[in-house]
mmCIF file of C-alpha atoms in Angstrom:
data_model
loop_
_atom_site.group_PDB
_atom_site.id
_atom_site.type_symbol
_atom_site.label_atom_id
_atom_site.label_comp_id
_atom_site.label_asym_id
_atom_site.label_seq_id
_atom_site.Cartn_x
_atom_site.Cartn_y
_atom_site.Cartn_z
ATOM 1 C CA UNK A 1 -13.062 44.115 -4.162
ATOM 2 C CA UNK A 2 -16.262 42.102 -5.603
ATOM 3 C CA UNK A 3 -13.524 40.003 -7.363
ATOM 4 C CA UNK A 4 -11.889 39.191 -3.973
ATOM 5 C CA UNK A 5 -14.969 38.381 -2.291
ATOM 6 C CA UNK A 6 -16.246 35.999 -5.564
ATOM 7 C CA UNK A 7 -12.557 34.317 -5.301
ATOM 8 C CA UNK A 8 -13.102 33.894 -1.434
ATOM 9 C CA UNK A 9 -16.099 32.114 -1.198
ATOM 10 C CA UNK A 10 -14.503 29.800 -3.870
ATOM 11 C CA UNK A 11 -12.139 28.941 -1.333
ATOM 12 C CA UNK A 12 -9.537 30.927 -3.403
ATOM 13 C CA UNK A 13 -6.754 32.947 -0.713
ATOM 14 C CA UNK A 14 -9.018 31.963 2.240
ATOM 15 C CA UNK A 15 -7.579 29.771 5.538
ATOM 16 C CA UNK A 16 -5.753 26.480 5.280
ATOM 17 C CA UNK A 17 -5.753 23.836 6.998
ATOM 18 C CA UNK A 18 -3.230 21.041 8.383
ATOM 19 C CA UNK A 19 -3.429 18.610 10.929
ATOM 20 C CA UNK A 20 -0.199 17.019 12.457
ATOM 21 C CA UNK A 21 -0.585 13.742 14.121
ATOM 22 C CA UNK A 22 1.483 12.751 17.239
ATOM 23 C CA UNK A 23 1.354 9.841 16.423
ATOM 24 C CA UNK A 24 -0.652 7.485 13.495
ATOM 25 C CA UNK A 25 -0.574 4.286 14.667
ATOM 26 C CA UNK A 26 -3.048 3.784 17.572
ATOM 27 C CA UNK A 27 -5.425 0.372 18.122
ATOM 28 C CA UNK A 28 -8.635 0.051 19.626
ATOM 29 C CA UNK A 29 -10.025 1.393 22.605
ATOM 30 C CA UNK A 30 -6.922 4.425 22.866
ATOM 31 C CA UNK A 31 -6.736 7.624 21.326
ATOM 32 C CA UNK A 32 -5.283 9.412 18.677
ATOM 33 C CA UNK A 33 -3.326 12.880 18.979
ATOM 34 C CA UNK A 34 -2.369 15.476 17.085
ATOM 35 C CA UNK A 35 -2.783 19.461 16.585
ATOM 36 C CA UNK A 36 -5.086 21.552 13.976
ATOM 37 C CA UNK A 37 -2.923 23.867 12.120
ATOM 38 C CA UNK A 38 -5.182 26.994 10.865
ATOM 39 C CA UNK A 39 -3.807 29.698 8.472
ATOM 40 C CA UNK A 40 -5.616 32.759 8.195
ATOM 41 C CA UNK A 41 -5.762 33.806 3.936
ATOM 42 C CA UNK A 42 -6.282 36.874 2.487
ATOM 43 C CA UNK A 43 -8.983 38.069 4.199
ATOM 44 C CA UNK A 44 -9.815 37.493 8.016
ATOM 45 C CA UNK A 45 -12.797 34.767 7.915
ATOM 46 C CA UNK A 46 -15.093 33.575 10.333
ATOM 47 C CA UNK A 47 -14.890 29.895 10.779
ATOM 48 C CA UNK A 48 -18.028 27.970 12.109
ATOM 49 C CA UNK A 49 -16.577 24.747 13.511
ATOM 50 C CA UNK A 50 -13.418 22.431 12.867
ATOM 51 C CA UNK A 51 -13.757 18.643 13.353
ATOM 52 C CA UNK A 52 -11.728 15.408 12.784
ATOM 53 C CA UNK A 53 -13.231 12.545 12.318
ATOM 54 C CA UNK A 54 -12.022 8.166 11.559
ATOM 55 C CA UNK A 55 -13.297 7.579 7.831
ATOM 56 C CA UNK A 56 -12.445 3.909 6.189
ATOM 57 C CA UNK A 57 -13.728 2.005 2.874
ATOM 58 C CA UNK A 58 -16.438 0.157 3.057
ATOM 59 C CA UNK A 59 -18.133 -2.406 0.613
ATOM 60 C CA UNK A 60 -21.702 -1.680 0.246
ATOM 61 C CA UNK A 61 -23.833 -4.243 -0.799
ATOM 62 C CA UNK A 62 -26.801 -2.640 -2.949
ATOM 63 C CA UNK A 63 -29.410 -4.886 -4.556
ATOM 64 C CA UNK A 64 -27.091 -6.915 -7.017
ATOM 65 C CA UNK A 65 -24.649 -5.050 -6.664
ATOM 66 C CA UNK A 66 -21.571 -4.316 -4.733
ATOM 67 C CA UNK A 67 -19.902 -1.120 -4.344
ATOM 68 C CA UNK A 68 -17.102 0.942 -1.836
ATOM 69 C CA UNK A 69 -17.865 4.190 -0.343
ATOM 70 C CA UNK A 70 -15.968 5.915 2.331
ATOM 71 C CA UNK A 71 -17.684 5.427 5.612
ATOM 72 C CA UNK A 72 -17.356 8.235 8.853
ATOM 73 C CA UNK A 73 -17.944 6.512 12.362
ATOM 74 C CA UNK A 74 -15.739 8.465 14.834
ATOM 75 C CA UNK A 75 -16.034 12.227 15.073
ATOM 76 C CA UNK A 76 -14.974 15.029 17.411
ATOM 77 C CA UNK A 77 -15.424 18.932 17.360
ATOM 78 C CA UNK A 78 -12.309 20.439 17.964
ATOM 79 C CA UNK A 79 -13.324 24.378 17.569
ATOM 80 C CA UNK A 80 -16.355 25.937 17.778
ATOM 81 C CA UNK A 81 -16.923 29.333 15.959
ATOM 82 C CA UNK A 82 -13.876 31.841 15.794
ATOM 83 C CA UNK A 83 -12.199 34.380 13.858
ATOM 84 C CA UNK A 84 -8.839 34.062 11.826
ATOM 85 C CA UNK A 85 -7.333 36.468 10.941
ATOM 86 C CA UNK A 86 -5.387 37.391 7.791
ATOM 87 C CA UNK A 87 -2.256 35.502 7.760
ATOM 88 C CA UNK A 88 -2.779 34.633 11.420
ATOM 89 C CA UNK A 89 -1.504 31.194 12.477
ATOM 90 C CA UNK A 90 -2.959 29.195 14.895
ATOM 91 C CA UNK A 91 -2.737 25.565 16.419
ATOM 92 C CA UNK A 92 -5.870 23.765 18.475
ATOM 93 C CA UNK A 93 -4.906 20.503 19.784
ATOM 94 C CA UNK A 94 -7.383 17.446 20.065
ATOM 95 C CA UNK A 95 -7.663 14.397 21.252
ATOM 96 C CA UNK A 96 -10.406 11.751 19.140
ATOM 97 C CA UNK A 97 -11.283 8.088 21.052
ATOM 98 C CA UNK A 98 -10.552 5.061 19.035
ATOM 99 C CA UNK A 99 -13.588 2.743 19.577
ATOM 100 C CA UNK A 100 -12.817 -0.631 20.443
ATOM 101 C CA UNK A 101 -14.468 -2.131 17.051
ATOM 102 C CA UNK A 102 -12.016 -0.176 14.390
ATOM 103 C CA UNK A 103 -10.847 -2.437 12.329
ATOM 104 C CA UNK A 104 -7.213 -3.373 12.281
ATOM 105 C CA UNK A 105 -5.231 -2.148 9.685
ATOM 106 C CA UNK A 106 -1.568 -3.113 10.112
ATOM 107 C CA UNK A 107 -0.018 -6.355 11.548
ATOM 108 C CA UNK A 108 3.256 -5.837 12.050
ATOM 109 C CA UNK A 109 4.657 -2.660 10.353
ATOM 110 C CA UNK A 110 2.407 -4.067 7.176
ATOM 111 C CA UNK A 111 -0.884 -2.551 5.928
ATOM 112 C CA UNK A 112 -3.491 -5.201 5.344
ATOM 113 C CA UNK A 113 -3.992 -5.316 1.317
ATOM 114 C CA UNK A 114 -7.683 -4.116 1.046
ATOM 115 C CA UNK A 115 -7.398 -1.848 3.793
ATOM 116 C CA UNK A 116 -7.508 2.431 4.225
ATOM 117 C CA UNK A 117 -8.284 4.151 7.379
ATOM 118 C CA UNK A 118 -7.423 8.158 7.520
ATOM 119 C CA UNK A 119 -8.098 10.936 9.927
ATOM 120 C CA UNK A 120 -10.642 13.445 7.910
ATOM 121 C CA UNK A 121 -9.864 17.222 9.495
ATOM 122 C CA UNK A 122 -13.332 19.582 8.671
ATOM 123 C CA UNK A 123 -12.691 23.721 8.344
ATOM 124 C CA UNK A 124 -16.822 24.747 8.323
ATOM 125 C CA UNK A 125 -15.947 27.886 6.663
ATOM 126 C CA UNK A 126 -18.846 30.683 6.639
ATOM 127 C CA UNK A 127 -19.879 32.037 3.140
ATOM 128 C CA UNK A 128 -17.338 29.880 1.789
ATOM 129 C CA UNK A 129 -16.295 26.570 0.430
ATOM 130 C CA UNK A 130 -15.045 24.505 3.353
ATOM 131 C CA UNK A 131 -11.002 22.949 3.874
ATOM 132 C CA UNK A 132 -10.133 19.617 4.679
ATOM 133 C CA UNK A 133 -7.186 17.482 5.384
ATOM 134 C CA UNK A 134 -6.528 13.848 5.143
ATOM 135 C CA UNK A 135 -3.682 12.238 7.301
ATOM 136 C CA UNK A 136 -3.381 7.853 7.213
ATOM 137 C CA UNK A 137 -3.533 6.328 10.500
ATOM 138 C CA UNK A 138 -2.351 2.870 11.044
ATOM 139 C CA UNK A 139 -4.666 0.839 13.704
ATOM 140 C CA UNK A 140 -2.535 -1.898 15.177
ATOM 141 C CA UNK A 141 -4.071 -5.286 16.665
ATOM 142 C CA UNK A 142 -4.958 -5.433 20.536
ATOM 143 C CA UNK A 143 -2.921 -8.616 21.929
ATOM 144 C CA UNK A 144 -6.154 -10.996 21.876
ATOM 145 C CA UNK A 145 -5.944 -10.615 17.698
ATOM 146 C CA UNK A 146 -2.305 -10.750 17.641
ATOM 147 C CA UNK A 147 -2.327 -13.853 19.645
ATOM 148 C CA UNK A 148 -5.600 -15.218 16.963
ATOM 149 C CA UNK A 149 -3.977 -13.812 13.826
ATOM 150 C CA UNK A 150 -0.218 -15.629 14.889
ATOM 151 C CA UNK A 151 -2.203 -18.916 15.654
ATOM 152 C CA UNK A 152 -4.001 -18.724 11.635
ATOM 153 C CA UNK A 153 -0.314 -17.958 10.516
ATOM 154 C CA UNK A 154 1.049 -21.145 12.615
ATOM 155 C CA UNK A 155 -1.801 -23.703 11.181
ATOM 156 C CA UNK A 156 -0.279 -22.932 7.806
ATOM 157 C CA UNK A 157 -2.825 -20.695 6.643
ATOM 158 C CA UNK A 158 -2.006 -17.932 4.307
ATOM 159 C CA UNK A 159 -3.792 -14.454 3.794
ATOM 160 C CA UNK A 160 -5.766 -13.646 0.937
ATOM 161 C CA UNK A 161 -7.802 -10.086 1.429
ATOM 162 C CA UNK A 162 -9.593 -7.869 4.094
ATOM 163 C CA UNK A 163 -12.104 -5.583 3.493
ATOM 164 C CA UNK A 164 -15.513 -3.882 5.882
ATOM 165 C CA UNK A 165 -18.676 -4.969 5.268
ATOM 166 C CA UNK A 166 -21.945 -2.834 5.432
ATOM 167 C CA UNK A 167 -24.067 -4.622 8.224
ATOM 168 C CA UNK A 168 -24.653 -6.131 11.536
ATOM 169 C CA UNK A 169 -23.095 -9.496 12.381
ATOM 170 C CA UNK A 170 -25.959 -11.340 14.523
ATOM 171 C CA UNK A 171 -26.050 -12.530 17.944
ATOM 172 C CA UNK A 172 -22.977 -10.303 19.114
ATOM 173 C CA UNK A 173 -22.852 -6.587 20.370
ATOM 174 C CA UNK A 174 -21.830 -5.041 17.593
ATOM 175 C CA UNK A 175 -22.363 -1.015 16.995
ATOM 176 C CA UNK A 176 -20.919 0.186 14.302
ATOM 177 C CA UNK A 177 -22.487 0.056 11.026
ATOM 178 C CA UNK A 178 -19.886 -2.411 9.635
ATOM 179 C CA UNK A 179 -17.858 -5.364 10.329
ATOM 180 C CA UNK A 180 -13.973 -6.428 9.657
ATOM 181 C CA UNK A 181 -13.534 -9.605 6.900
ATOM 182 C CA UNK A 182 -10.128 -10.920 7.418
ATOM 183 C CA UNK A 183 -9.858 -13.791 4.717
ATOM 184 C CA UNK A 184 -7.683 -16.742 4.365
ATOM 185 C CA UNK A 185 -6.627 -19.349 2.301
ATOM 186 C CA UNK A 186 -7.459 -22.768 4.398
ATOM 187 C CA UNK A 187 -3.985 -24.843 5.230
ATOM 188 C CA UNK A 188 -3.227 -28.064 3.827
ATOM 189 C CA UNK A 189 -4.465 -30.110 7.001
ATOM 190 C CA UNK A 190 -7.703 -28.315 6.562
ATOM 191 C CA UNK A 191 -7.722 -28.706 2.576
ATOM 192 C CA UNK A 192 -10.398 -31.675 2.213
ATOM 193 C CA UNK A 193 -12.352 -29.794 4.118
ATOM 194 C CA UNK A 194 -12.762 -26.210 3.524
ATOM 195 C CA UNK A 195 -11.698 -23.725 0.916
ATOM 196 C CA UNK A 196 -11.633 -20.277 2.692
ATOM 197 C CA UNK A 197 -11.664 -19.001 6.583
ATOM 198 C CA UNK A 198 -13.493 -15.509 7.271
ATOM 199 C CA UNK A 199 -12.596 -14.404 10.707
ATOM 200 C CA UNK A 200 -14.428 -10.822 12.370
ATOM 201 C CA UNK A 201 -13.488 -9.525 15.315
ATOM 202 C CA UNK A 202 -16.155 -7.566 17.300
ATOM 203 C CA UNK A 203 -14.040 -6.039 20.304
ATOM 204 C CA UNK A 204 -15.598 -4.487 23.441
ATOM 205 C CA UNK A 205 -13.644 -3.321 26.306
ATOM 206 C CA UNK A 206 -13.868 -6.737 27.946
ATOM 207 C CA UNK A 207 -12.828 -9.076 25.027
ATOM 208 C CA UNK A 208 -13.636 -9.794 21.941
ATOM 209 C CA UNK A 209 -16.238 -11.985 20.608
ATOM 210 C CA UNK A 210 -14.194 -13.885 17.367
ATOM 211 C CA UNK A 211 -16.465 -15.310 14.242
ATOM 212 C CA UNK A 212 -15.711 -18.217 11.592
ATOM 213 C CA UNK A 213 -17.031 -18.549 7.821
ATOM 214 C CA UNK A 214 -16.257 -21.465 6.923
ATOM 215 C CA UNK A 215 -16.078 -21.856 2.997
ATOM 216 C CA UNK A 216 -16.550 -25.711 3.132
ATOM 217 C CA UNK A 217 -15.828 -27.855 -0.232
ATOM 218 C CA UNK A 218 -18.115 -29.810 -2.325
ATOM 219 C CA UNK A 219 -18.197 -33.464 -2.271
ATOM 220 C CA UNK A 220 -18.676 -35.350 -5.811
ATOM 221 C CA UNK A 221 -22.868 -35.225 -4.915
ATOM 222 C CA UNK A 222 -22.907 -31.989 -2.775
ATOM 223 C CA UNK A 223 -22.513 -27.967 -3.722
ATOM 224 C CA UNK A 224 -20.170 -26.023 -1.060
ATOM 225 C CA UNK A 225 -21.648 -23.924 1.362
ATOM 226 C CA UNK A 226 -20.783 -21.778 4.298
ATOM 227 C CA UNK A 227 -20.567 -23.035 7.737
ATOM 228 C CA UNK A 228 -20.310 -20.288 10.684
ATOM 229 C CA UNK A 229 -18.956 -20.591 14.556
ATOM 230 C CA UNK A 230 -19.020 -17.873 17.307
ATOM 231 C CA UNK A 231 -16.791 -17.582 20.236
ATOM 232 C CA UNK A 232 -16.174 -15.304 23.253
ATOM 233 C CA UNK A 233 -12.841 -14.419 24.821
ATOM 234 C CA UNK A 234 -11.405 -12.606 26.964
ATOM 235 C CA UNK A 235 -8.702 -10.065 26.989
ATOM 236 C CA UNK A 236 -7.386 -11.254 29.683
ATOM 237 C CA UNK A 237 -6.716 -14.506 28.219
ATOM 238 C CA UNK A 238 -4.245 -12.960 25.191
ATOM 239 C CA UNK A 239 -1.431 -14.928 27.553
ATOM 240 C CA UNK A 240 -2.773 -17.802 29.412
ATOM 241 C CA UNK A 241 -3.841 -19.953 26.456
ATOM 242 C CA UNK A 242 -2.469 -22.138 23.850
ATOM 243 C CA UNK A 243 -4.006 -20.254 21.292
ATOM 244 C CA UNK A 244 -2.745 -22.499 17.952
ATOM 245 C CA UNK A 245 -4.935 -25.731 19.843
ATOM 246 C CA UNK A 246 -7.584 -22.912 20.425
ATOM 247 C CA UNK A 247 -8.257 -22.158 16.923
ATOM 248 C CA UNK A 248 -7.391 -25.196 15.722
ATOM 249 C CA UNK A 249 -10.263 -26.414 18.131
ATOM 250 C CA UNK A 250 -12.900 -23.780 17.135
ATOM 251 C CA UNK A 251 -12.411 -25.189 13.210
ATOM 252 C CA UNK A 252 -12.526 -28.250 13.479
ATOM 253 C CA UNK A 253 -15.927 -27.860 16.099
ATOM 254 C CA UNK A 254 -16.862 -25.536 13.262
ATOM 255 C CA UNK A 255 -16.769 -27.476 10.162
ATOM 256 C CA UNK A 256 -17.600 -30.554 12.056
ATOM 257 C CA UNK A 257 -21.264 -29.699 13.215
ATOM 258 C CA UNK A 258 -23.224 -28.362 9.748
ATOM 259 C CA UNK A 259 -25.090 -31.699 9.493
ATOM 260 C CA UNK A 260 -26.142 -31.104 12.978
ATOM 261 C CA UNK A 261 -26.598 -27.678 12.857
ATOM 262 C CA UNK A 262 -28.271 -27.541 9.479
ATOM 263 C CA UNK A 263 -31.181 -30.748 10.822
ATOM 264 C CA UNK A 264 -31.766 -27.958 14.065
ATOM 265 C CA UNK A 265 -32.622 -25.251 11.714
ATOM 266 C CA UNK A 266 -29.281 -23.437 12.426
ATOM 267 C CA UNK A 267 -27.925 -23.189 9.444
ATOM 268 C CA UNK A 268 -28.111 -19.139 8.920
ATOM 269 C CA UNK A 269 -26.059 -16.229 8.186
ATOM 270 C CA UNK A 270 -24.834 -14.067 10.923
ATOM 271 C CA UNK A 271 -23.885 -11.299 9.245
ATOM 272 C CA UNK A 272 -26.630 -8.624 8.710
ATOM 273 C CA UNK A 273 -27.519 -9.749 5.370
ATOM 274 C CA UNK A 274 -31.384 -11.000 6.009
ATOM 275 C CA UNK A 275 -30.920 -14.732 5.495
ATOM 276 C CA UNK A 276 -31.873 -16.486 8.420
ATOM 277 C CA UNK A 277 -31.125 -16.769 12.404
ATOM 278 C CA UNK A 278 -27.717 -16.109 13.431
ATOM 279 C CA UNK A 279 -25.338 -18.740 14.617
ATOM 280 C CA UNK A 280 -25.204 -19.730 18.642
ATOM 281 C CA UNK A 281 -22.857 -22.002 19.979
ATOM 282 C CA UNK A 282 -21.083 -19.328 21.879
ATOM 283 C CA UNK A 283 -17.718 -21.348 23.404
ATOM 284 C CA UNK A 284 -15.883 -19.480 25.665
ATOM 285 C CA UNK A 285 -12.161 -19.693 24.407
ATOM 286 C CA UNK A 286 -11.297 -21.433 27.822
ATOM 287 C CA UNK A 287 -12.678 -24.310 27.578
ATOM 288 C CA UNK A 288 -10.727 -25.349 24.083
ATOM 289 C CA UNK A 289 -7.719 -24.078 25.515
ATOM 290 C CA UNK A 290 -4.505 -25.118 26.971
ATOM 291 C CA UNK A 291 -1.433 -23.168 28.333
ATOM 292 C CA UNK A 292 1.676 -22.825 26.364
ATOM 293 C CA UNK A 293 4.397 -21.110 25.406
ATOM 294 C CA UNK A 294 4.210 -18.525 22.133
ATOM 295 C CA UNK A 295 6.236 -18.446 19.939
ATOM 296 C CA UNK A 296 8.590 -15.669 20.183
ATOM 297 C CA UNK A 297 7.949 -11.761 18.129
ATOM 298 C CA UNK A 298 10.877 -12.060 16.397
ATOM 299 C CA UNK A 299 9.596 -15.523 14.827
ATOM 300 C CA UNK A 300 6.058 -14.759 14.522
ATOM 301 C CA UNK A 301 7.676 -11.396 12.505
ATOM 302 C CA UNK A 302 8.987 -13.378 10.458
ATOM 303 C CA UNK A 303 6.134 -16.104 9.444
ATOM 304 C CA UNK A 304 3.798 -12.915 8.796
ATOM 305 C CA UNK A 305 6.703 -11.407 5.977
ATOM 306 C CA UNK A 306 5.387 -12.804 2.645
ATOM 307 C CA UNK A 307 1.945 -12.797 3.693
ATOM 308 C CA UNK A 308 1.348 -9.329 4.905
ATOM 309 C CA UNK A 309 3.865 -7.864 2.312
ATOM 310 C CA UNK A 310 2.316 -4.595 0.922
ATOM 311 C CA UNK A 311 1.499 -3.922 -2.195
#
């Protein structure tokens, strides 16, 4: 009997947990639904709490090094204390709101290389080892995200990588402790000016802050440097604007105004790394946009095929 109690304390013959999602595909601002299935072990168990949480991989800078860590950013309690009899089966339904700022992991059915996202279920068991379960979650873009990503593709930018950086983008209403960077190689028509572009979205119920970081090429006698643009768009603009023209305008404006901004002392980094004031220059998307037809979804999927293929 003592041996059995000891085994139970180490999780042997204890309860098991398995979470089943109604649909692992969702979007920022929606919900994840599913049920947590518990099965009792060899002996009765006192469950202290059942929780679900969204977790993702984040790049963290520490001194001169950068390392990756798993960060939880949304949690819900599925159940409070309960008793689970031997071999008892119990299913507990749940709904977990997906934060508006949740990073995009999938575009047209393809996982963005560098992105991971999961739902972790934790079963806290009194006087025993806790149990957990992890399920992959796929976060798809909202319409306005989709239109902007499409525009980069149409302009000839090639997807490079995506990751999450710990920190805060200044001048935005960011609430999560990290932000997403979607990196592109420069399109040919911009190649004389920039090497790469990093795109960040900070999304709210009303719209999206779009932050561009352009890795500007150095000249014969000058070093390269990063320049930044910060724009705001509304969710309602998703199908109203010619996004190719809007994004092209953003890029040309961002890369052309560096000299003037540097003279005014606005050369700071907008990300939370402590280097100077963030960029201002809020420009409404509508100011640069001209209403125009969008390419059919099927054609856009073809454009994405090569660049968003899974590893």
